Amino acid sequence: MRQVHFLSLKQWLFIGLMLGLFQASTAQNAVVRETTQTLKTYPFSDPDPVPKPGRVYPYFRYDGYTAQPVMKEWKFIELENDYIKVYITPEIGGKIWGAYEKSTNYPFIYFNHVVKFRDVAMRGAWTSGGIEINFGDIGHAPTVSAPVDYFTRTNDDGSVSCFLGAWDWSARTRWMVEVNLPKDKAYFTTKSHWYNATPFETSYYHWMNAGFKAAGNLEFVFPGTHYIGHEGEAGTWPKDSLGRNLNFYNQNNFGSYKSYHVLGKKTDFFGGFWHDDNMGFVRYSPYHEKLGKKVWVWGLSRQGMIWEKLLTDTDGQYVELQSGRLFNQAAEGSMYSPFKHVSFMPYTHDSWTEYWYPVKNTRGLTHATPQGSMNLRVQDGWLKMDYCAVSFVQDTLTIGVDSQLLLAKMVHLKPLEVIRDSVRWTGDTEKLTIRLGNEILADGTSSVTERPLNNPKAFDWNSEYGLFLKAKDFMNQRKYAEADTVLQKLLKKNPSHTPALTLSAELSCLMGIEDASQLLTESSLTYNAYDSKANFIAGISTAKAVAEDRLAAAALDPVYRSASLYQLAKIAVKEKRYSQALRLVEQSLESQTENWNARQLEITILRLLKANANALLKAKELLHKDPLNHYARFETAQISQEPADLKAFVSMIRAELPTETYLEMAIAYADVSLWNESIELVELAPSHPVVSLWKAYLLDKRHQKKESEMALQAALNASPEGVFPFRNETAAVLKWAITRKQHWKLYYYLHLVTASYRSEQQSVTDFVLIDSQKPQPDFAPYYLYKAEVLKKNKAVAKASLEKAYELDSKSWRVVKAVADFYAENGQLTKALDMNGSKLSKAQRLGKSETPLPDHEGYILGQQRAQLLLKLERYKDCIELMQSLNILPNEGASGAHALFREANIRYAAELSNRKKYKEAQRYLEQAETWPENLGSGEPYDPDNRLTNYLKKLVNQKLKNKGPEAADLLKLSKGLSAKEFDLLKLFE
C-alpha cells in the first residue's frame, strides 16, 4: 500500500504564493490615466471679431500663426494595456494623438512630438497626425483644435474608455466618440454617436482622418477597382491609366496633392504596410457602417513636402488614411455625379464602430478581421500565409478553394504573435475560402460591386427633376440661399410641384419665416393630406390645435414618427398634461430608442410626475450610454437638490463655447415653459450678452420685472466682440427685447441670427435700422462687416471702412480692409500710406527689427508687396517679398504668383532699358520657388513663358528678333494674364 504524504502549512502557503505570482504575471490589465505632457507648441491666436455668416457660422476663424514656439502643458488621456498604448488630447479636438505597439515602441498611429498649429481647417487652426474626428460639413470640423467634453471610466469587463464629444453649433448636432481599449486585445475601438437635435434635416458628413508616417516603403492596402475625387470624378485603382501603382506612396511622385476615395470592392477593412519596417496597421468596420475610404497624400514634390516642416519638427512627412460614412468627401460639384450630398433626418441618432490595430512581422497585408490580420500571396509556386493575431486565438485555420482543402492548422496565439505556413498551390487568391473557427476572412466570391460612377450625359439639369435634385442637394450642403434660388425657379416652372413646395416650406421655417412656411405646407397638403414631411413642417411652425393635427398625421410615417411624437409630447408638457406627455415620449422612443431629446424629456416628465426614483434610474441609464449628457446630470441635480450633483454637472461642461451648452439646455426647458429650470441654467452660465438677454426674457416670463430690466441692461452694457447669436429661438428673445429698449446692439444681434439667409436688400434695411439708433454703433468690427456685406455700394463701403479706422486705427484687419478698398478704387498711393500706418519703417523697407506678430507682419507685408507691384515699383516689391516669412494656408500659392509676376515685370523694364543680362537674371529668378513665401515647387512647373522670354532677351542681346515658330508654340494654352506679361517685352 502506497504511503500518503500530507503537505505542511508552509508548503501550502508557498504553493499559494507561487500560484498568485503566476496569475499576476499572466493577468491582463487595461488602465486609463489623465496626465499632462509639456510639448513644444506653435500656438494660434487672434480670433476674428467680424461675423462671417454662412455654413460655419456662428464659428469664427483664428488668423494668428507663428514660427516662434513655446513650451506648453497639454492634458493627455492615456489608455494602455499589455500590447498597445493610446494617447488622446481632449484640449485639441479630442484627437487620438497617437498610438504605439509597445514591444517595438512603433507608432502605428502617427504621434507628432510638437503641437504645430497651421491655417488648414474651416476655422484655420489645425495640427497634423493622430486620428482626427470630423462631423458636420466638408473639411476639418470646427472642433478640431478646440477643447471638447470628455469622461473616462473603467468598465465592468476590464476594458477602459475615454468618451469625447461636442456640439457642432453650425448645425446644432451633437457627436460623441467612445475610445475603448480592451484589457486583453491589441486593438482599440472608436464607437461614434451622432445626433441631430433639431427638427430640420441638415448636412450629413463624417470622416475619421488618421495620420501615418510616409517613410518606410508604405503600401496603401485599400481594396478597390476605382477611386473618385471630391467632385465625383473617377479614375482606376490601384493602377492608373499610365500603369503607376497608386497604392504605393513612393509611386505618387507626380502631379499635386492626392485625394483617392477608393471604392469598387465590398471590404470591411483598409490598412497600410511599411515594407521596410515589416510593420503595418488595420482599420476595420463592417462595410455597411463605413462606405468611404480615402488616401490623402501631400505632393511628393516640394509643393507638398514643404508641409513637413510647416506641420512637424522631427517626425517626418505623413499621409492621411481616412474612413467615412459616404463614398467621398463631396464638394459642391459632386452633386452632378452619382455621389450627391446626403441629409441627416430630424432627431435621428446614428452610430458605428471601428477597430484600429498594429500589424507585426507579416511581410505584407491582404486580409483583416477583429481577430487579426493576414498576408496571403502566391510566390514561386507556393501559397504563403502569415497571420498576426490581435486577440487570444485558439481555433482551427482552414484555407480552401471550391471543395479542395489546401491547409488546416490548429492555431494557438497570443495578441501580436505571428504564425506562418505554406502549401504548394498556384491560382487566384481571391477565390480562396479562409476561415478561423467561425470567423470568415474570405468567402471565395467576388467582392467587386460594379457601382455606376457617372451621371447620364443627356440628363437635363433644368428639368423639373433636375432642378429639384439641385435644390435638395444645396439644402443638404446647408447652402440655403442657393437652394432658395433654385426652388423659386422650379416653382415658377411648376407651382404645384409638391416636393418643392414642402422643401421650400422647410427652408422658410428654418429661416424663421413661419408665415411663409405655413402657406407653403398648406399648399402642399392640398395635393396629399398624408404628405409626412409637409405635415411635420406644418406641425412645428403652426399654432397648437393645427400643430397637433399635422403632427398626428406625420406620425403615420415611420420616418417622422419618433420626431412627431416627441413634438406632441413637448406640447403636452407645456400644457402640464404630464401623464399624456409620458405616454407620447415612450411611444417616440419605441419608434427610435436613441432619440436623445425624447430620452431627456422622459426624465423631466418623470420628475414632474414626482416619480423621482424612476427618473433617477432613467438618468443613470442615459449617463451610462452617454456619459457626456449634461441634461441628465442637470436633471439628477434637480431631483436630488444636492450641491455635489450640481457641482458635478457644472464640472463636466469642458468644451469650447460653454455658454452655448448652457443656452441649448436653457432653451430646451423654455421650449416647454419650464421657466425655473431655464433661469437656473442661464444663471450658471458664464457671463455673455446673449445669456443676459435670455435671462431678461425668462425673468419677465416669471413676472420679475425689475430683475428682467437689470439683465437686459447688462446685455446692452456688454461688449459685442465675439458675440454671434444664431438660434431662431434667440430671434424671438431679441424681438421681445426691442419692445422694451431701442438699441443698436439688439438690431445688430437680430440681423446676425438670420444673416446667413438674408438677401442684400434685406441687409440694407437691417443696417439702416441699426444705424438709426442712438447712440450709433461704436464697434469697428460692425463697420468692417457692413462694408463687406454692402461692398457693391462703394459710398457706403467707404464710409463704413473709414468709420472703422476712426474707431480702431491700430487693428491690422481695419488697416488691411481700408487699404484694399483704396487699391480696388485706384487710390494706390493712399492705399500704400494706409498699409504703412501699421507696418514699421523697418518692415516697409524689408527689414525685420521690432516686428509685428508674425501673422500681422506677413499678411500686411504681402499686401504691401501687391501695392508696390501695382505702383510699378517692381524691385521694391521683390526685395520686400524676399524678407517675408509667410505661414500659408493649405494650397496657398498667391505669394509665389506675385513674386513671379514682379520678377517678369522688372525683367521687362530692364530689357526695355537694354539691360539684357540683368533682365535674364530676374527671369531666372521668376522660375524659382522661395519657400519663405509659403509655396514649394511642384512637379513640372509651367515655365513656358519665362523660357520664351529668356530666349527672346538673349536674342535681343545678340541683336536678333524673335522667331515666329517659338511664339506660335508658346501661344497655345497661354492665359490672358501671361499674354499681358508677354506684351511688356514687345
Short mmCIF file of C-alpha atoms in Angstrom, two decimals, residues 199-388:
data_model
loop_
_atom_site.label_atom_id
_atom_site.label_comp_id
_atom_site.label_asym_id
_atom_site.label_seq_id
_atom_site.Cartn_x
_atom_site.Cartn_y
_atom_site.Cartn_z
CA PRO A 199 -36.49 69.34 -36.28
CA PHE A 200 -34.77 70.04 -39.62
CA GLU A 201 -32.76 67.92 -41.99
CA THR A 202 -29.14 69.00 -42.05
CA SER A 203 -25.88 68.10 -43.76
CA TYR A 204 -24.55 64.57 -43.26
CA TYR A 205 -20.77 64.35 -43.18
CA HIS A 206 -18.42 62.26 -41.09
CA TRP A 207 -14.80 61.24 -41.60
CA MET A 208 -12.09 59.96 -39.28
CA ASN A 209 -8.78 61.33 -40.60
CA ALA A 210 -5.93 59.14 -39.39
CA GLY A 211 -2.28 60.12 -39.83
CA PHE A 212 0.55 57.66 -40.57
CA LYS A 213 4.24 58.15 -41.29
CA ALA A 214 5.04 58.25 -45.00
CA ALA A 215 8.57 56.80 -44.85
CA GLY A 216 9.31 53.07 -44.94
CA ASN A 217 8.07 51.93 -48.39
CA LEU A 218 4.44 52.41 -47.41
CA GLU A 219 1.75 50.45 -49.25
CA PHE A 220 -1.87 51.59 -49.06
CA VAL A 221 -3.89 48.39 -48.64
CA PHE A 222 -7.19 49.72 -49.97
CA PRO A 223 -9.12 47.01 -51.82
CA GLY A 224 -10.99 48.56 -54.76
CA THR A 225 -11.24 48.98 -58.51
CA HIS A 226 -11.63 52.76 -58.85
CA TYR A 227 -11.24 56.00 -56.98
CA ILE A 228 -13.34 59.15 -57.11
CA GLY A 229 -12.43 62.73 -56.29
CA HIS A 230 -14.21 65.44 -54.32
CA GLU A 231 -16.25 66.38 -57.41
CA GLY A 232 -17.15 62.74 -58.14
CA GLU A 233 -14.62 62.39 -60.98
CA ALA A 234 -13.42 58.79 -61.38
CA GLY A 235 -10.12 57.00 -62.07
CA THR A 236 -8.84 53.42 -61.93
CA TRP A 237 -7.30 51.87 -58.80
CA PRO A 238 -4.76 50.65 -57.79
CA LYS A 239 -3.09 51.26 -61.17
CA ASP A 240 -3.80 54.41 -63.11
CA SER A 241 -4.02 54.70 -66.89
CA LEU A 242 -0.22 55.10 -67.09
CA GLY A 243 0.43 51.92 -65.11
CA ARG A 244 1.59 53.64 -61.92
CA ASN A 245 0.87 51.76 -58.69
CA LEU A 246 -1.03 54.46 -56.83
CA ASN A 247 -1.29 52.20 -53.79
CA PHE A 248 2.41 52.75 -53.04
CA TYR A 249 3.29 56.12 -51.53
CA ASN A 250 6.56 56.46 -53.43
CA GLN A 251 4.85 56.00 -56.80
CA ASN A 252 2.74 59.11 -56.29
CA ASN A 253 5.74 61.19 -57.36
CA PHE A 254 3.81 63.18 -59.94
CA GLY A 255 1.25 65.97 -60.02
CA SER A 256 -0.07 67.77 -56.97
CA TYR A 257 -1.82 66.68 -53.77
CA LYS A 258 -3.74 63.39 -53.99
CA SER A 259 -7.25 62.56 -52.82
CA TYR A 260 -8.24 58.99 -53.65
CA HIS A 261 -11.68 57.93 -52.40
CA VAL A 262 -11.34 54.22 -53.15
CA LEU A 263 -14.37 52.08 -53.98
CA GLY A 264 -15.44 49.17 -56.14
CA LYS A 265 -14.99 46.26 -53.72
CA LYS A 266 -17.07 45.28 -50.71
CA THR A 267 -14.45 45.03 -47.99
CA ASP A 268 -14.59 45.61 -44.26
CA PHE A 269 -11.09 47.00 -43.81
CA PHE A 270 -8.30 49.11 -45.13
CA GLY A 271 -4.77 49.46 -43.87
CA GLY A 272 -1.18 50.20 -44.64
CA PHE A 273 2.09 48.31 -44.56
CA TRP A 274 5.61 49.68 -44.17
CA HIS A 275 7.61 47.04 -46.05
CA ASP A 276 10.98 48.38 -44.87
CA ASP A 277 9.84 48.03 -41.23
CA ASN A 278 7.79 44.82 -41.61
CA MET A 279 5.01 46.62 -39.73
CA GLY A 280 1.55 47.82 -40.62
CA PHE A 281 -1.84 48.84 -39.34
CA VAL A 282 -5.51 47.97 -39.88
CA ARG A 283 -8.74 49.95 -39.64
CA TYR A 284 -11.75 47.61 -39.62
CA SER A 285 -15.51 48.08 -39.57
CA PRO A 286 -18.38 46.26 -41.27
CA TYR A 287 -18.75 47.58 -44.82
CA HIS A 288 -22.29 48.86 -44.26
CA GLU A 289 -21.10 51.06 -41.38
CA LYS A 290 -18.33 52.86 -43.26
CA LEU A 291 -18.60 53.06 -47.07
CA GLY A 292 -15.83 55.62 -47.51
CA LYS A 293 -12.09 55.01 -47.54
CA LYS A 294 -9.71 57.72 -48.64
CA VAL A 295 -5.99 58.14 -49.22
CA TRP A 296 -4.64 61.69 -48.85
CA VAL A 297 -1.06 62.43 -49.92
CA TRP A 298 0.72 65.76 -49.82
CA GLY A 299 2.54 66.10 -53.13
CA LEU A 300 5.95 64.42 -53.17
CA SER A 301 7.48 67.45 -54.86
CA ARG A 302 8.44 70.45 -52.77
CA GLN A 303 4.86 71.66 -53.28
CA GLY A 304 3.77 69.06 -50.75
CA MET A 305 6.98 68.32 -48.88
CA ILE A 306 7.19 71.94 -47.71
CA TRP A 307 4.39 70.97 -45.32
CA GLU A 308 6.64 68.52 -43.47
CA LYS A 309 8.42 71.37 -41.68
CA LEU A 310 5.30 73.50 -41.54
CA LEU A 311 3.49 70.80 -39.55
CA THR A 312 6.16 68.98 -37.53
CA ASP A 313 9.76 69.39 -36.37
CA THR A 314 11.18 65.87 -36.08
CA ASP A 315 8.56 63.25 -37.00
CA GLY A 316 8.76 63.43 -40.79
CA GLN A 317 6.16 63.59 -43.52
CA TYR A 318 2.85 61.83 -43.02
CA VAL A 319 -0.15 60.65 -45.02
CA GLU A 320 -3.80 60.56 -44.05
CA LEU A 321 -5.85 57.41 -44.48
CA GLN A 322 -9.46 58.22 -43.76
CA SER A 323 -12.77 56.44 -43.17
CA GLY A 324 -16.15 57.98 -43.92
CA ARG A 325 -19.84 57.24 -43.84
CA LEU A 326 -20.25 58.19 -47.52
CA PHE A 327 -18.19 57.25 -50.57
CA ASN A 328 -16.47 60.62 -50.93
CA GLN A 329 -15.97 63.97 -49.26
CA ALA A 330 -18.34 65.64 -51.65
CA ALA A 331 -17.58 69.16 -52.82
CA GLU A 332 -20.34 71.19 -54.46
CA GLY A 333 -19.64 69.79 -57.93
CA SER A 334 -20.22 66.25 -56.71
CA MET A 335 -23.97 66.92 -57.00
CA TYR A 336 -23.59 66.46 -60.76
CA SER A 337 -22.18 62.95 -60.23
CA PRO A 338 -23.92 59.94 -58.66
CA PHE A 339 -22.21 60.88 -55.37
CA LYS A 340 -24.54 63.54 -54.08
CA HIS A 341 -24.85 65.11 -50.65
CA VAL A 342 -26.97 63.33 -48.07
CA SER A 343 -29.16 64.73 -45.30
CA PHE A 344 -29.36 63.85 -41.60
CA MET A 345 -33.00 63.43 -40.59
CA PRO A 346 -34.59 65.28 -37.62
CA TYR A 347 -34.00 63.89 -34.12
CA THR A 348 -32.06 60.98 -35.60
CA HIS A 349 -29.22 59.11 -33.90
CA ASP A 350 -26.54 57.28 -35.84
CA SER A 351 -23.79 55.01 -34.54
CA TRP A 352 -20.94 52.82 -35.83
CA THR A 353 -17.79 51.13 -34.50
CA GLU A 354 -14.26 50.90 -35.90
CA TYR A 355 -11.24 48.80 -34.88
CA TRP A 356 -7.68 50.13 -35.08
CA TYR A 357 -4.60 47.94 -34.56
CA PRO A 358 -0.97 47.28 -35.48
CA VAL A 359 0.25 44.56 -37.83
CA LYS A 360 3.56 42.95 -36.99
CA ASN A 361 6.03 40.82 -38.98
CA THR A 362 3.62 39.60 -41.67
CA ARG A 363 5.65 40.84 -44.68
CA GLY A 364 2.50 42.41 -46.12
CA LEU A 365 -1.25 42.69 -45.61
CA THR A 366 -4.19 41.29 -47.59
CA HIS A 367 -6.97 40.38 -45.12
CA ALA A 368 -8.17 41.63 -41.74
CA THR A 369 -10.88 40.98 -39.15
CA PRO A 370 -11.26 41.96 -35.48
CA GLN A 371 -9.29 38.79 -34.64
CA GLY A 372 -6.20 39.64 -36.63
CA SER A 373 -4.56 40.31 -40.00
CA MET A 374 -3.20 38.07 -42.74
CA ASN A 375 -0.81 38.33 -45.65
CA LEU A 376 -1.74 35.73 -48.27
CA ARG A 377 0.12 35.52 -51.57
CA VAL A 378 1.29 33.08 -54.25
CA GLN A 379 5.06 33.08 -54.62
CA ASP A 380 7.27 30.69 -56.62
CA GLY A 381 4.56 28.04 -56.85
CA TRP A 382 3.67 28.23 -53.17
CA LEU A 383 0.68 29.66 -51.36
CA LYS A 384 2.24 31.52 -48.43
CA MET A 385 0.43 32.76 -45.35
CA ASP A 386 1.44 34.99 -42.43
CA TYR A 387 -1.14 35.66 -39.72
CA CYS A 388 -0.82 38.16 -36.84
#
